[in-house]
Short mmCIF file of C-alpha atoms in Angstrom, two decimals:
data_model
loop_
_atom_site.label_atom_id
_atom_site.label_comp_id
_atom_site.label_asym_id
_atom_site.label_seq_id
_atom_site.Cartn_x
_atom_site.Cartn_y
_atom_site.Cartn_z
CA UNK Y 1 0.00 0.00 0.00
CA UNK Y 2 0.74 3.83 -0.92
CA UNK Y 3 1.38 6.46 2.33
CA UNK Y 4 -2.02 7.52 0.95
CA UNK Y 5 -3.17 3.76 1.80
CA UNK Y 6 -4.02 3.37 -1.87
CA UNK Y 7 -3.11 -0.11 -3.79
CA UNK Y 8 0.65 -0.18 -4.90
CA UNK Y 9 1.14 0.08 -8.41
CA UNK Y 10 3.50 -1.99 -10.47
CA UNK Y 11 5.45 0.69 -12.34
CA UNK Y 12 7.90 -0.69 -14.58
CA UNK Y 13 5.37 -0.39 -17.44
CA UNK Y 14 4.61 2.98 -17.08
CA UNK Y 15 8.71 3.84 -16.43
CA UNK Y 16 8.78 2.24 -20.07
CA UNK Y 17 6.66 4.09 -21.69
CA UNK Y 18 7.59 7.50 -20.25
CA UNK Y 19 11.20 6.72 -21.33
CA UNK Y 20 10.17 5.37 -24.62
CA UNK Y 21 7.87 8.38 -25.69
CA UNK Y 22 10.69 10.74 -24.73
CA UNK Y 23 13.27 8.81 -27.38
CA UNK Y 24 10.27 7.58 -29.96
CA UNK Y 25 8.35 10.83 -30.99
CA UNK Y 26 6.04 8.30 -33.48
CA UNK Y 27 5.01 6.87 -29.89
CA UNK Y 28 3.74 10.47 -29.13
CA UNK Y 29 1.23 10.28 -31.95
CA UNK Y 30 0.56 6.98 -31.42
CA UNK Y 31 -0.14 7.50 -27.70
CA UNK Y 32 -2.45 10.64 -28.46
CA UNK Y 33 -4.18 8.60 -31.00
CA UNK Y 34 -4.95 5.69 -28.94
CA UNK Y 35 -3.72 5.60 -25.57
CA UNK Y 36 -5.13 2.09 -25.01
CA UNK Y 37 -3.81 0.08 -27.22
CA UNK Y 38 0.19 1.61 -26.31
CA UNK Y 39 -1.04 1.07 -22.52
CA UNK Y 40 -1.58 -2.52 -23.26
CA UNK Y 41 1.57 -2.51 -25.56
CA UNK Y 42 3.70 -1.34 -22.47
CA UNK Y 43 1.44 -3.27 -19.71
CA UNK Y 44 0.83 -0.36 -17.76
CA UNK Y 45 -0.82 -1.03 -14.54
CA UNK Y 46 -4.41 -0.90 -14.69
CA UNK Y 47 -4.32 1.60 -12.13
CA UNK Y 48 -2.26 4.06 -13.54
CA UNK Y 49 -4.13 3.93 -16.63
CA UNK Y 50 -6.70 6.95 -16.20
CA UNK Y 51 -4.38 8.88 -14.18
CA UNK Y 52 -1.93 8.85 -17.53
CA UNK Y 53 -4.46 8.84 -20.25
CA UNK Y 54 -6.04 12.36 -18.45
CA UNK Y 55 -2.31 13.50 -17.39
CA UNK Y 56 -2.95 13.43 -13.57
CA UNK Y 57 0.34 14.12 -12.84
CA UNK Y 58 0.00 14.17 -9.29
CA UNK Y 59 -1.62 11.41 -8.98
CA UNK Y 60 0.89 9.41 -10.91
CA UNK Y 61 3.97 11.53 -8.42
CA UNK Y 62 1.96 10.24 -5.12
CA UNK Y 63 1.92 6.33 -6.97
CA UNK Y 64 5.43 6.74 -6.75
CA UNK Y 65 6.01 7.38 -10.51
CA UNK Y 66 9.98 9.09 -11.20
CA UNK Y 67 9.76 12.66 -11.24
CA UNK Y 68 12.61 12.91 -13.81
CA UNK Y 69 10.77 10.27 -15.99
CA UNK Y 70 7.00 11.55 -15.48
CA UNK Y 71 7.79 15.35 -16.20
CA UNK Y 72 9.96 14.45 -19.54
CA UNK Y 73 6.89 12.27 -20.72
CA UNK Y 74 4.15 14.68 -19.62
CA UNK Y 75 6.13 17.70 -21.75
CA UNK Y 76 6.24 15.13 -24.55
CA UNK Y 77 2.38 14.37 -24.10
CA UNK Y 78 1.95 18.15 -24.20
CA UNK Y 79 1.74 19.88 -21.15
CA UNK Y 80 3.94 22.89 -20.56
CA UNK Y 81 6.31 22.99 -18.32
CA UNK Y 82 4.14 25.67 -16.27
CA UNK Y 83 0.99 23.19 -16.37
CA UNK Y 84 3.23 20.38 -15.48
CA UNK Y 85 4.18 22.18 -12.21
CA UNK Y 86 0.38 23.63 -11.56
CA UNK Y 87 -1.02 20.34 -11.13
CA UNK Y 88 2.03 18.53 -9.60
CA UNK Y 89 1.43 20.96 -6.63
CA UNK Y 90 -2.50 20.82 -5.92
CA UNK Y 91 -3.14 20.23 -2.54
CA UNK Y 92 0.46 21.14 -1.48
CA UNK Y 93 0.79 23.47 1.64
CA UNK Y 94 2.86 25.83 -0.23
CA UNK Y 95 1.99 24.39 -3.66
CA UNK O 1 52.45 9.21 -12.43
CA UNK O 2 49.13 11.18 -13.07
CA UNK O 3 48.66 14.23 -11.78
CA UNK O 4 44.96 14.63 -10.89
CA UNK O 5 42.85 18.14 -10.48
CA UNK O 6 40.07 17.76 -8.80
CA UNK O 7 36.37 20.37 -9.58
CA UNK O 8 32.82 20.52 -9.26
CA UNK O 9 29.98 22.45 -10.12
CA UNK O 10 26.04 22.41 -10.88
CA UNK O 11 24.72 21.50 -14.11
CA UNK O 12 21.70 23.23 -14.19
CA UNK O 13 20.16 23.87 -17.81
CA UNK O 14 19.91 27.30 -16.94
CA UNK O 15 23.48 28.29 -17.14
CA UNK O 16 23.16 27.77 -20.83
CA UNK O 17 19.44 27.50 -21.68
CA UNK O 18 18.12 29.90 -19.79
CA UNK O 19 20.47 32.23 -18.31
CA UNK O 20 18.17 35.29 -18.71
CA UNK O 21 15.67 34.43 -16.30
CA UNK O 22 18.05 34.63 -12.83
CA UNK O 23 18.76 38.41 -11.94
CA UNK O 24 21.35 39.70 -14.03
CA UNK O 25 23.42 40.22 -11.49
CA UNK O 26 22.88 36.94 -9.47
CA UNK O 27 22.98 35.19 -12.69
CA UNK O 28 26.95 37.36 -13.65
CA UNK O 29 27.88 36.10 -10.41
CA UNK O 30 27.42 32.19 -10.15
CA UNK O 31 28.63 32.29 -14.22
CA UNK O 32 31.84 34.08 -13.45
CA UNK O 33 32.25 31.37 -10.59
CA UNK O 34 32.10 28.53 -13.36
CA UNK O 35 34.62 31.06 -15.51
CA UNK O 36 37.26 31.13 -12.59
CA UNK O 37 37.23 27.49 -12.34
CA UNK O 38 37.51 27.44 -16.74
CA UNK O 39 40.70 29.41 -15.68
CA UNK O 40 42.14 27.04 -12.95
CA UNK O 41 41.02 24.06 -15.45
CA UNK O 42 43.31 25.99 -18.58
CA UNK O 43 46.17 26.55 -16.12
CA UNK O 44 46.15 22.95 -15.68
CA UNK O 45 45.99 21.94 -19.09
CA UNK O 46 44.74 18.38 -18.62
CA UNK O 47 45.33 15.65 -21.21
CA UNK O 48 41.84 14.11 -20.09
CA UNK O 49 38.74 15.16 -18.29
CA UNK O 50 37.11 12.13 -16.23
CA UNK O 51 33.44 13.90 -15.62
CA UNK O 52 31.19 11.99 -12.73
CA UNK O 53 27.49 13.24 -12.98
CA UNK O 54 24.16 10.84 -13.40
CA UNK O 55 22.23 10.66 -16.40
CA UNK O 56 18.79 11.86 -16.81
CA UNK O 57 17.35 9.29 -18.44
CA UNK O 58 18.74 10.28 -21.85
CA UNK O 59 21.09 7.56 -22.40
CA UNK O 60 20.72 5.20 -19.82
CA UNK O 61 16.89 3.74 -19.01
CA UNK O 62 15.26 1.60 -16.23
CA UNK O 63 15.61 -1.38 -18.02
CA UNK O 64 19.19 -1.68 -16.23
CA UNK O 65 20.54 1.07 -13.81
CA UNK O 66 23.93 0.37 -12.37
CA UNK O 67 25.57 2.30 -9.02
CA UNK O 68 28.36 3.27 -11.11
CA UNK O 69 29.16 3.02 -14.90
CA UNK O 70 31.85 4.15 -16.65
CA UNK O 71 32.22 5.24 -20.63
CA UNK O 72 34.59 3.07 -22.16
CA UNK O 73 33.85 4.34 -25.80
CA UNK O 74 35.64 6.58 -28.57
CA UNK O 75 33.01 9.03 -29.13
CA UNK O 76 29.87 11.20 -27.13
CA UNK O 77 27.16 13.13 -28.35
CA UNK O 78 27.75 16.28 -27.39
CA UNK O 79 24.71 17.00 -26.52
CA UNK O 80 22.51 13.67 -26.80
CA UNK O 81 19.58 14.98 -29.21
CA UNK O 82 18.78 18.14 -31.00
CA UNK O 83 16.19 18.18 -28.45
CA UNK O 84 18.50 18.92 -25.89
CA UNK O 85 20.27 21.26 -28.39
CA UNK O 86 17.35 23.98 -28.29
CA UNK O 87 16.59 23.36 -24.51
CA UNK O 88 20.74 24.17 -23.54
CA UNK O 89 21.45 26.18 -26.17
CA UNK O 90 24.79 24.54 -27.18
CA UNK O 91 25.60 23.81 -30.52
CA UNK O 92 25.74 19.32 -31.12
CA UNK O 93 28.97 17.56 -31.72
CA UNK O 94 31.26 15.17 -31.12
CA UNK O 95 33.58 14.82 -28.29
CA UNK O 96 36.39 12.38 -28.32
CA UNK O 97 36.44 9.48 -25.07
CA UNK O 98 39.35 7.76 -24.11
CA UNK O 99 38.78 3.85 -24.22
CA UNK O 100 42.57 3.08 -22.92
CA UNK O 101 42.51 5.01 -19.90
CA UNK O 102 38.39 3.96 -19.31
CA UNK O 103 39.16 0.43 -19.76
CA UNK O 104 42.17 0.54 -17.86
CA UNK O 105 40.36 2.77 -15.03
CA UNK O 106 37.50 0.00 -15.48
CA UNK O 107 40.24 -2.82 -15.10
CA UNK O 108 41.68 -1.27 -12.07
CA UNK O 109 38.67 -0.69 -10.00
CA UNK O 110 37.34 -3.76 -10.44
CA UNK O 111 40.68 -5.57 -9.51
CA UNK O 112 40.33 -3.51 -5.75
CA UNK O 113 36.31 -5.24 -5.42
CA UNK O 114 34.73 -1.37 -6.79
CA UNK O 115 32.04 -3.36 -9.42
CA UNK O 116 31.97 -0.68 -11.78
CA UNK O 117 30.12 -1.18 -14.92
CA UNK O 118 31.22 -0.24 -18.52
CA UNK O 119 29.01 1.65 -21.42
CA UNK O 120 29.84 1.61 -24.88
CA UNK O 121 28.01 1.74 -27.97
CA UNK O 122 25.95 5.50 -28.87
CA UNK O 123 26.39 7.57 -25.97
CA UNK O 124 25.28 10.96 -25.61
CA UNK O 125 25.18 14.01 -22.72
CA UNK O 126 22.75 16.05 -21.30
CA UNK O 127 22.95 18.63 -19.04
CA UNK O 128 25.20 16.36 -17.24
CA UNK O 129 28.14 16.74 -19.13
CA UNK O 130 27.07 19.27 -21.73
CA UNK O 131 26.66 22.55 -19.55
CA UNK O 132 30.06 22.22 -18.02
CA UNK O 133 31.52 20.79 -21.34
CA UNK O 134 30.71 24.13 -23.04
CA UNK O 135 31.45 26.56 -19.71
CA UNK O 136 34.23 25.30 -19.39
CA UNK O 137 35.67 24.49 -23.09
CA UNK O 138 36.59 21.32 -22.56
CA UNK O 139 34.91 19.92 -26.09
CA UNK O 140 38.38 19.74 -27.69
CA UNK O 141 39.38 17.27 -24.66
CA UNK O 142 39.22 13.58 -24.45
CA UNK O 143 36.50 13.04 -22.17
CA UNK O 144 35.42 9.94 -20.03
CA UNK O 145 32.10 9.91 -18.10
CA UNK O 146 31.72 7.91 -15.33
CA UNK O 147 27.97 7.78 -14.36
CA UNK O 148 26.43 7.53 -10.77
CA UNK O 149 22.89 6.57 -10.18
CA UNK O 150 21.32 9.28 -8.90
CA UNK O 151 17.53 9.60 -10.35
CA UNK O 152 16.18 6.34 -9.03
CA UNK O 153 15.86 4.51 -5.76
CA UNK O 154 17.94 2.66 -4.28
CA UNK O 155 21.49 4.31 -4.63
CA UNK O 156 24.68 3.88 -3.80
CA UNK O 157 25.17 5.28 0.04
CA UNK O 158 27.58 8.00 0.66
CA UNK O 159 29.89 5.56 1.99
CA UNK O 160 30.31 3.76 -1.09
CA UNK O 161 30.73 6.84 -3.40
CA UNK O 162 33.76 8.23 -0.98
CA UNK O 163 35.01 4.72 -1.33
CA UNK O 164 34.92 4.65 -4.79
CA UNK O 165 36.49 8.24 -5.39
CA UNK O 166 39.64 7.27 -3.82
CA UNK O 167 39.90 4.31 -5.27
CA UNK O 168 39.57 6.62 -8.43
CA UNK O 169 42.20 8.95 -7.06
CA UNK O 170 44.61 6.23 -6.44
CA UNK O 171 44.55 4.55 -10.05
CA UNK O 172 44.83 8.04 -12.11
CA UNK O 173 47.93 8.93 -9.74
CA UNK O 174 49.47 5.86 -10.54
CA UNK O 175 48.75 5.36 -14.19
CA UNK O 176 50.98 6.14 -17.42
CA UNK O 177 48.28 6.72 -20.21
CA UNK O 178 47.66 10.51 -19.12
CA UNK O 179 49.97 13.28 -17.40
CA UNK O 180 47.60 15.51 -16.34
CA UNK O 181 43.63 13.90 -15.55
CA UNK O 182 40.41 16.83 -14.22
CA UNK O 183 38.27 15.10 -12.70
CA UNK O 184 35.22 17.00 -12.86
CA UNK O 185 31.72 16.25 -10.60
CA UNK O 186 28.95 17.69 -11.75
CA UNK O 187 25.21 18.13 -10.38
CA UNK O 188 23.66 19.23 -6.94
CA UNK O 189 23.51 20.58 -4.91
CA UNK O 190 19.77 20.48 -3.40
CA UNK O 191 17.47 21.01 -5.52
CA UNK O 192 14.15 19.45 -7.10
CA UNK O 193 13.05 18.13 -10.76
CA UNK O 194 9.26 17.29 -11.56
CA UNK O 195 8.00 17.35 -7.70
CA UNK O 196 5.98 19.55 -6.14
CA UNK O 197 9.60 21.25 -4.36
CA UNK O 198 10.75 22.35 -7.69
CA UNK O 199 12.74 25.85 -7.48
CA UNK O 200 13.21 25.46 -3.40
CA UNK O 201 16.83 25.35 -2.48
CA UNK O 202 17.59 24.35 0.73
CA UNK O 203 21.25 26.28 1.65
CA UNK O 204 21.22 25.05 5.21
CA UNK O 205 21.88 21.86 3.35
CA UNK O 206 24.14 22.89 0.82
CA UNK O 207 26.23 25.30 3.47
CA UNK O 208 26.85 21.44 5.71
CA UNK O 209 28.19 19.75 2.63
CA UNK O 210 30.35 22.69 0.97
CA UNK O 211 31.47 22.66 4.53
CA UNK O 212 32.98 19.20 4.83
CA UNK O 213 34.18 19.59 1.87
CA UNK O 214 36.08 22.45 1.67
CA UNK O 215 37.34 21.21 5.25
CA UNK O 216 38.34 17.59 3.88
CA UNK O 217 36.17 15.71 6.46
CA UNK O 218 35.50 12.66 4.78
CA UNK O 219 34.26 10.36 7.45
CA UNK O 220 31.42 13.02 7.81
CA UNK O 221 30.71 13.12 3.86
CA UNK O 222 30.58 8.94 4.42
CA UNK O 223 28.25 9.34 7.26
CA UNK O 224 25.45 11.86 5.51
CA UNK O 225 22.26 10.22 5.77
CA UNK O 226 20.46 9.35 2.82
CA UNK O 227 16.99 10.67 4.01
CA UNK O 228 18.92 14.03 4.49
CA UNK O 229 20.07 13.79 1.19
CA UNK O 230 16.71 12.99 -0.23
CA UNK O 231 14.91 15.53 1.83
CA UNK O 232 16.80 18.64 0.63
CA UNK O 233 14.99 17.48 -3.44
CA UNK O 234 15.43 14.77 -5.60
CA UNK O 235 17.76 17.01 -7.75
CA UNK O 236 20.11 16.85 -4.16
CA UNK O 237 20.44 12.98 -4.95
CA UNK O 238 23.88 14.17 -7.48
CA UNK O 239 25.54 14.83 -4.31
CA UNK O 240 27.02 11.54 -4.63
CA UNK O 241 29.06 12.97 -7.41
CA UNK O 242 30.55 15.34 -5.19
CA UNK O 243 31.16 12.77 -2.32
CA UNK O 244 33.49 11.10 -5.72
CA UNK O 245 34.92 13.98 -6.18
CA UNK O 246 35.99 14.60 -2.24
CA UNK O 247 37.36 11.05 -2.36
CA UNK O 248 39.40 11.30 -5.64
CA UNK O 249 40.52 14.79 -3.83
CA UNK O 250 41.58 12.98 -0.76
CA UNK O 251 43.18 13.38 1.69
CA UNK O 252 43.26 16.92 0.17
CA UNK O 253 40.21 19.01 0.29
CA UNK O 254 38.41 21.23 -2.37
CA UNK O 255 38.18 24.53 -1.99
CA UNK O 256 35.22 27.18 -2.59
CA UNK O 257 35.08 29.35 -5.80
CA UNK O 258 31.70 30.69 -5.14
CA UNK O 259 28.04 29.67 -3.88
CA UNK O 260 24.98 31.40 -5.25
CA UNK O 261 21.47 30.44 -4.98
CA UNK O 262 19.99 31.17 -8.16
CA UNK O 263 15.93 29.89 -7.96
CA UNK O 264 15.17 30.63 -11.56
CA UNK O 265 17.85 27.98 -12.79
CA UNK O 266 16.47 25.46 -9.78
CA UNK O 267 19.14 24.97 -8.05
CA UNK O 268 22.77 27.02 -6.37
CA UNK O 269 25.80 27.33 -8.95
CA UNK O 270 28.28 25.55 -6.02
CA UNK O 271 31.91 25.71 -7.89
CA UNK O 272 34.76 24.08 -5.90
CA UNK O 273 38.23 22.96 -7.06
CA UNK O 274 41.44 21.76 -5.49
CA UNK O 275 43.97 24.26 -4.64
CA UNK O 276 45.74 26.34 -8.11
CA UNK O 277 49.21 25.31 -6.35
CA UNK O 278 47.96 22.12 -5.00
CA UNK O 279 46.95 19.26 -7.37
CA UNK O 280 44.93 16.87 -5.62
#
């Protein structure tokens, strides 16, 4: 279990594919396309899978998700580096 | 018998990719910091630069993340990917390595029980190398990078990066292949990537380790903790480079160029260096 007492999450699928969308920019537009099918493709945990798909980037932080790898993806996926950092800090005392 | 100069400094993209956002002023400062050290680094004339800094995921991946790795190959991507070309705002090339002195280094430390890995193959830099690569004109160098983990859990403890730093210092002194080796850390010190801490710097922290560094305590740089380290920001994880660095330096000690906070880049611009009349 999470601090947050939520289900762990496996995360060496979703490490994949944040590493592989930074090196593979086809994966971008394959990703924006049809997130589904690359989730499957990289076995993302099922429980990561709307928290990627809608770019909950905090919510992917608190599963434990690497910072370094999670904001290089989420720039790829679109987000600016500004947005990135917005919703990273919801909720945090001095966020 | 090698002589060995010892520096270290941030890598922070901002130095080169965005050096307009810090106040002018704060920003003049920590870059002439970085230019002093250029200078000490130019007096010294090295035949080969030995950089220690982690990789940000640009050339290295989950899929297999060693402690320590060194670059045993001919050639680097200076930076990785024209990505990384508009975000530092240094022009790509080519820098040479230096597979003799890497495999030999590689040889050596693994002879004295240090299990250091090799790299070879297409290699490239980010800000790890590439920022002080270009401060510090050192492209025209043979260059050998010797990667720490230091973006993923677990990592090697203090202890062990000390341990491996001398063991570092002791093979360039005694080696043939190179006169004159820099050994240059780079990274640090606190500071935070992609987490909610990004642009805090914690100088309480950074002020205790430029501390027993610049005073050559070594037992205390083997004895940080590692939840001190990983509370002052993820980013403060690439203080391992610096504990190499104070263990290739040893028993000599590093002293300060300059330290100056500078939020807009993310982190301080800490520069320290061995002694201009002291090789390490």
């Amino acid at each position: 279990m999470t601090a947050l007492g939520a289900p762990e999450a496996d995360l060496s699928g979703i490490h994949d594919l944040l590493w592989s969308l930074r090196h593979d920019p086809a994966l971008v537009d394959e990703f924006k396309a049809g997130p589904e099918r690359i989730l499957e493709q990289y076995a993302v945990d099922p429980l990561l899978h709307a928290a990627i798909a809608t770019l909950d980037v905090r919510a992917l932080y608190l599963a434990g998700v690497n910072p370094y790898l999670l904001f290089f993806g989420a720039i790829e996926l679109g987000l600016t580096r500004d947005e990135y950092y917005r919703r990273i800090s919801e909720g945090e005392a001095d966020g | 018998m090698g002589e060995v100069l010892v520096g270290a400094l941030a890598h922070s993209p901002g130095m080169t990719g965005f050096p307009h956002r810090a106040q002018p002023d704060v920003g003049a400062r920590a870059l002439d910091a970085v230019g002093a050290l250029r200078a000490r680094i130019e007096a010294f004339d090295p035949d080969v630069v030995l950089g220690v800094s982690n990789d940000h995921f640009t050339s290295t991946s989950m899929r297999s993340l060693a402690p320590f790795a060194i670059g045993i190959g001919p050639r680097y991507d200076h930076p990785a990917t024209e990505r990384l070309v508009g975000f530092l705002g240094i022009p790509r090339r080519t820098v040479s390595g230096h597979p003799q002195l890497a495999q030999w280094l590689l040889r050596e430390l693994l002879r004295h029980d240090i299990d250091v890995t090799s790299m070879s193959g297409r290699f490239g830099f980010d800000e790890n190398f590439s920022v002080p690569i270009h401060l510090l004109g050192l492209a025209d160098k043979p260059f050998m990078p010797l990667i720490v983990n230091a973006v993923q859990h677990p990592m090697p403890s203090p202890r062990r990066c000390v341990e491996v730093g001398v063991r570092i210092g002791d093979a360039l002194r005694r080696q043939t292949l190179a006169t004159r080796v820099a050994v240059l850390a780079t990274g640090g010190l606190s500071h935070s990537v992609g987490t909610p801490t990004a642009g805090r710097i914690d100088e309480e922290f950074d002020e205790m380790i430029l501390g027993m560094l610049t005073s050559g305590r070594l037992d205390d740089l083997r004895d940080l903790d590692p939840t001190a380290i990983t509370a002052a920001g993820n980013g403060a994880e690439e203080v391992r480079q610096w504990l190499v660095a104070a263990g290739v330096a040893a028993p000599g000690a590093v002293e300060l160029i300059d330290y100056q906070p500078v939020p807009e880049w993310l982190s301080a611009v800490a520069v320290v260096c061995t002694p201009a009349d002291r090789p390490a």
